[in-house]
mmCIF file of C-alpha atoms in Angstrom:
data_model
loop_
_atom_site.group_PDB
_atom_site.id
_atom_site.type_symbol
_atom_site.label_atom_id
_atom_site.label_comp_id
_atom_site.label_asym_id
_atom_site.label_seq_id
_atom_site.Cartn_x
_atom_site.Cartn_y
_atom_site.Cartn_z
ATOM 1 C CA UNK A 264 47.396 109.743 97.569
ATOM 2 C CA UNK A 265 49.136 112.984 98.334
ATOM 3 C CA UNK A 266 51.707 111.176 100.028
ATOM 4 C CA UNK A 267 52.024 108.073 97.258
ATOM 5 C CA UNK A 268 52.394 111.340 94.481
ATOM 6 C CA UNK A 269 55.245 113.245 96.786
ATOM 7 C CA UNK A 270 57.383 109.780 96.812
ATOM 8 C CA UNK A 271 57.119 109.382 93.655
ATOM 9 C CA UNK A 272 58.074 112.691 92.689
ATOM 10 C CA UNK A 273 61.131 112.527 94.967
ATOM 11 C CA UNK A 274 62.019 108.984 93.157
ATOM 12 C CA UNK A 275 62.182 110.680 90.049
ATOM 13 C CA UNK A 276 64.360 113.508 90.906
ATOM 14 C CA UNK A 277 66.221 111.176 93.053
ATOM 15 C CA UNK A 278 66.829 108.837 89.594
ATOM 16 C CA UNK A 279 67.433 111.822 87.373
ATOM 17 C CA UNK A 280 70.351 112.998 89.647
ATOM 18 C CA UNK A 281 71.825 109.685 89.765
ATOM 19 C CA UNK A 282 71.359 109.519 85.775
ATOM 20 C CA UNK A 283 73.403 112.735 85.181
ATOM 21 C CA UNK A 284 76.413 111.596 87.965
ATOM 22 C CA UNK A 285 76.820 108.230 86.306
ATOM 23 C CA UNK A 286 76.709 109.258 82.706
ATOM 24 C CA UNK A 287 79.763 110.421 81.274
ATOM 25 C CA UNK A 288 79.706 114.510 79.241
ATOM 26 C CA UNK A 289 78.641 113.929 75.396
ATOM 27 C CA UNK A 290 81.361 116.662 74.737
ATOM 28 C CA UNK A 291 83.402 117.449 78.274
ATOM 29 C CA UNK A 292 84.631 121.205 77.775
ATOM 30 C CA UNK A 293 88.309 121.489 77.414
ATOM 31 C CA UNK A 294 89.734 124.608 77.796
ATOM 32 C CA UNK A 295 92.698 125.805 75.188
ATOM 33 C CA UNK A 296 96.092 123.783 75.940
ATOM 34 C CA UNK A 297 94.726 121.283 78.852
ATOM 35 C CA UNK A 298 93.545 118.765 75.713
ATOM 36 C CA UNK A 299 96.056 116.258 76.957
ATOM 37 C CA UNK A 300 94.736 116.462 80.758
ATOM 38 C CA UNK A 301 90.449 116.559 79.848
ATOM 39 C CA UNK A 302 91.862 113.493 77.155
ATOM 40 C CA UNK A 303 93.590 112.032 79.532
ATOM 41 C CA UNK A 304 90.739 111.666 82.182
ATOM 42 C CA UNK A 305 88.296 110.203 79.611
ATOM 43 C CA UNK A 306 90.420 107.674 78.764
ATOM 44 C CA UNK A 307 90.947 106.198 82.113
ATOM 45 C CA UNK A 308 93.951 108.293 83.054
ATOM 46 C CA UNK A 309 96.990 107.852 80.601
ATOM 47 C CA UNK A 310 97.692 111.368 79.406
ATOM 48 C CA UNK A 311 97.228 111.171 75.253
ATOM 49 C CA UNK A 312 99.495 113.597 73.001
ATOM 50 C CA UNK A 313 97.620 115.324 70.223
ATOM 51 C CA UNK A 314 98.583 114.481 67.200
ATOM 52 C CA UNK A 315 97.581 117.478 65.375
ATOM 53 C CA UNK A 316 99.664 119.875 67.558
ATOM 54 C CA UNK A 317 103.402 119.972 67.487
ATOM 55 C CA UNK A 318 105.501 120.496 71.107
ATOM 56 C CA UNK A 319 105.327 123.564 73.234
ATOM 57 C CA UNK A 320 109.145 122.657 74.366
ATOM 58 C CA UNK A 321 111.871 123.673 72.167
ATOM 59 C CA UNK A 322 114.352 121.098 71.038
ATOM 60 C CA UNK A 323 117.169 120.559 73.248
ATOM 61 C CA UNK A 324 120.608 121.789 70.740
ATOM 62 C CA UNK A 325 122.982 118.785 70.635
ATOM 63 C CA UNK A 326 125.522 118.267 72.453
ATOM 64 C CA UNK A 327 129.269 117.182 72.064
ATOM 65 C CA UNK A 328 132.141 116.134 74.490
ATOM 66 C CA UNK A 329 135.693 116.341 73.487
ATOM 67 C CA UNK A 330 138.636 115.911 74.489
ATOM 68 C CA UNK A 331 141.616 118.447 74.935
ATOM 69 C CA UNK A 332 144.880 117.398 74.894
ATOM 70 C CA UNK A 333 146.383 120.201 74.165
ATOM 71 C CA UNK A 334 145.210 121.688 77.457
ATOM 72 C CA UNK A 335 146.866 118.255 79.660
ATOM 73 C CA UNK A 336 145.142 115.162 80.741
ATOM 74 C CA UNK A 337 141.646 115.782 81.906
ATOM 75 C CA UNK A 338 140.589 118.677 79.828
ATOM 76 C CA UNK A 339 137.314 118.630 78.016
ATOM 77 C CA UNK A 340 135.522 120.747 75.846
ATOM 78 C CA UNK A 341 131.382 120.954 75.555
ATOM 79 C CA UNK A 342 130.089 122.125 72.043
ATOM 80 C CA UNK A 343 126.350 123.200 71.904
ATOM 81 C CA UNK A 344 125.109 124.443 68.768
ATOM 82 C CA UNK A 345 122.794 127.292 68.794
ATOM 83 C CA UNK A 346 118.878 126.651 67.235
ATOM 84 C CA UNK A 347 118.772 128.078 64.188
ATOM 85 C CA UNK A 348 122.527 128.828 63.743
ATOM 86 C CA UNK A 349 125.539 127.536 62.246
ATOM 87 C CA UNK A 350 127.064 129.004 65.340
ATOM 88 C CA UNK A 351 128.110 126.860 68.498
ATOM 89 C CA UNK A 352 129.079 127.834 71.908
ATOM 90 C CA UNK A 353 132.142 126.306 73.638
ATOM 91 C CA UNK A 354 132.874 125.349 77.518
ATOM 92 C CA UNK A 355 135.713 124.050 78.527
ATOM 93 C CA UNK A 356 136.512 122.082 81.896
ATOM 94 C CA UNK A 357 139.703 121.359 83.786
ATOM 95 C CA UNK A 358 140.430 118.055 85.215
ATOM 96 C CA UNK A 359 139.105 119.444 88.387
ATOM 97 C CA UNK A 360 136.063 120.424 87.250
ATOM 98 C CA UNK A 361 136.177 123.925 87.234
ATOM 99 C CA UNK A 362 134.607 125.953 84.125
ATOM 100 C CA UNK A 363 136.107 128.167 81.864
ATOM 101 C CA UNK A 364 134.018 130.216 79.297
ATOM 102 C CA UNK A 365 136.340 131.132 76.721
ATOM 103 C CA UNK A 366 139.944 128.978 75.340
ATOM 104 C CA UNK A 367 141.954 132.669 75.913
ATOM 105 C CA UNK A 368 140.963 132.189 79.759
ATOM 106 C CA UNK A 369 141.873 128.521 79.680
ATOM 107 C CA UNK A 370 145.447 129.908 78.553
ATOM 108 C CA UNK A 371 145.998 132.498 81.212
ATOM 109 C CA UNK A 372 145.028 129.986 83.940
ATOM 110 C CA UNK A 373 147.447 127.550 82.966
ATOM 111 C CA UNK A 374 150.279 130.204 82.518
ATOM 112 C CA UNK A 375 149.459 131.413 86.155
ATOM 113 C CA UNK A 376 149.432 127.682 87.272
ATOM 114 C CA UNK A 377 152.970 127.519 85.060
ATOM 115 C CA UNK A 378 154.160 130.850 86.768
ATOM 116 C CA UNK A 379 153.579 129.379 90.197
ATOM 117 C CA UNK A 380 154.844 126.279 89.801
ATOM 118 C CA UNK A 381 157.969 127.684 88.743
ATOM 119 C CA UNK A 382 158.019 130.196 91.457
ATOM 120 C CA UNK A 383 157.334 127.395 94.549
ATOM 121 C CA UNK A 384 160.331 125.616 92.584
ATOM 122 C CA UNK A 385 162.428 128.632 92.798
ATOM 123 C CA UNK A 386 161.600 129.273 96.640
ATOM 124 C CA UNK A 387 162.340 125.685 97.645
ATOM 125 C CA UNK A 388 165.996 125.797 96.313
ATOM 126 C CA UNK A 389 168.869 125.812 98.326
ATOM 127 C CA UNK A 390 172.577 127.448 97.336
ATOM 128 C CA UNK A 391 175.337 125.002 97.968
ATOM 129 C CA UNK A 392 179.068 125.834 98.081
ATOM 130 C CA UNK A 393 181.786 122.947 96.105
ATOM 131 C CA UNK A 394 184.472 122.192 98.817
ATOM 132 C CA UNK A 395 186.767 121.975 95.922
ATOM 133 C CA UNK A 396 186.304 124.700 93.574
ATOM 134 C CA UNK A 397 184.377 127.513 96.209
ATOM 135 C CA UNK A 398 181.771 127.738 93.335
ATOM 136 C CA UNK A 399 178.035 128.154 94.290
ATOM 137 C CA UNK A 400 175.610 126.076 92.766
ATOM 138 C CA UNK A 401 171.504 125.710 93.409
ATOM 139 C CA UNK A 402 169.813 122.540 94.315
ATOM 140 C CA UNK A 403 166.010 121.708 94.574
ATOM 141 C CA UNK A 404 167.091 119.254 97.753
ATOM 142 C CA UNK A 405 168.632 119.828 101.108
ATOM 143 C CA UNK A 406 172.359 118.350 100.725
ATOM 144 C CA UNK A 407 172.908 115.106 102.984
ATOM 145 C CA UNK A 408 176.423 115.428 103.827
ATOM 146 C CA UNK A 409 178.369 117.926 106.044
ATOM 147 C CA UNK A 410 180.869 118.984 102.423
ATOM 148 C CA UNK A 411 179.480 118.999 99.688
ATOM 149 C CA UNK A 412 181.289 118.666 96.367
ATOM 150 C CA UNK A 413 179.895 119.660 92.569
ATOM 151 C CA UNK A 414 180.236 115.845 92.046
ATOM 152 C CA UNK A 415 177.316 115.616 94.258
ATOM 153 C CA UNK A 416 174.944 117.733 91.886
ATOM 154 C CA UNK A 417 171.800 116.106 90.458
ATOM 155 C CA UNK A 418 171.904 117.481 87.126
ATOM 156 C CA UNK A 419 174.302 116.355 84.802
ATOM 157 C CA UNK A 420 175.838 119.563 83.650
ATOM 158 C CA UNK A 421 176.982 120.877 86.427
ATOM 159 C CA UNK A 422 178.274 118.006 88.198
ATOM 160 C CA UNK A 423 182.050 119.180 87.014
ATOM 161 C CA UNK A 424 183.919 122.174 89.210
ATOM 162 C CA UNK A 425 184.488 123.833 85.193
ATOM 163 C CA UNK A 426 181.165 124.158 85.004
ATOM 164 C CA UNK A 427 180.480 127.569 85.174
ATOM 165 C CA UNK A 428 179.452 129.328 88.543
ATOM 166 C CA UNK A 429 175.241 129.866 89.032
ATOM 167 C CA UNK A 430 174.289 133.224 89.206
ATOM 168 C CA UNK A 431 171.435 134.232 91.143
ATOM 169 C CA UNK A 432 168.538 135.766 89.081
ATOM 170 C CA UNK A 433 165.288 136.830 90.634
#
């Protein structure tokens, strides 16, 4: 008998533990902001959004591409305007991709691109003498003949020995 009670006392523990595994919480306890998650595992896994409570993230300021021709082909400006502002910030980028913070720096880069340019120009000219005339003119090629003559020139202006002599400027 004192066996037949023991079994039967370990049966019913046995069937009370198995009672409170396989039945769900009444209320599960959700701690503050994991509503989604303790949601989410009641109702077989999809996370649910409250929809009582607004977003935690803020909203992402539009944004706008333009174009910049003013700048050359390839130029592009990004506007985002601030939250709560009237007030938008501007990026530009060059048709390389680089990033400039502010239209003034735009500017001086392309004057130093402008500067250089015109320097490498300058540096890759060569000073001819007109077998004719004795005048010196500048070229941005090497000449092809032996004598060279202000016929020969490639711009139209000076291709005449009255054209007046090139000085050189530095």
């Amino acid at each position: 008998a004192a066996a037949a009670a023991s079994t039967a006392s370990t049966a019913s523990t046995a069937s009370t533990a198995v009672a409170a595994t396989a039945a769900p919480a009444a209320s599960p306890s959700v701690p503050v902001g994991s509503s989604t998650v303790a949601r989410a595992a009641s109702s077989g896994g999809a996370p649910v959004q409250s929809a009582h409570r607004p977003s935690l993230e803020p909203a992402r300021p539009a944004v706008e591409r333009a174009p910049c021709p003013e700048f050359g082909e390839g130029w592009v400006r990004v506007s985002r305007k601030r939250p709560n502002s009237s007030v938008s910030d501007h990026v530009w980028f060059g048709p390389d991709g680089t990033k400039f913070s502010s239209r003034v720096k735009v500017v001086r880069h392309l004057q130093a691109l402008e500067a250089e340019r015109l320097r490498n120009e300058a540096s890759n000219r060569s000073w001819v003498q007109c077998e004719a005339c004795n005048k010196w003119r500048t070229i941005s090629v090497q000449p092809k003949a032996d004598r060279w003559y202000c016929s020969m020139h490639p711009d139209p202006a000076r291709r005449r020995c009255a054209a007046p002599e090139e000085e050189a400027s530095e």
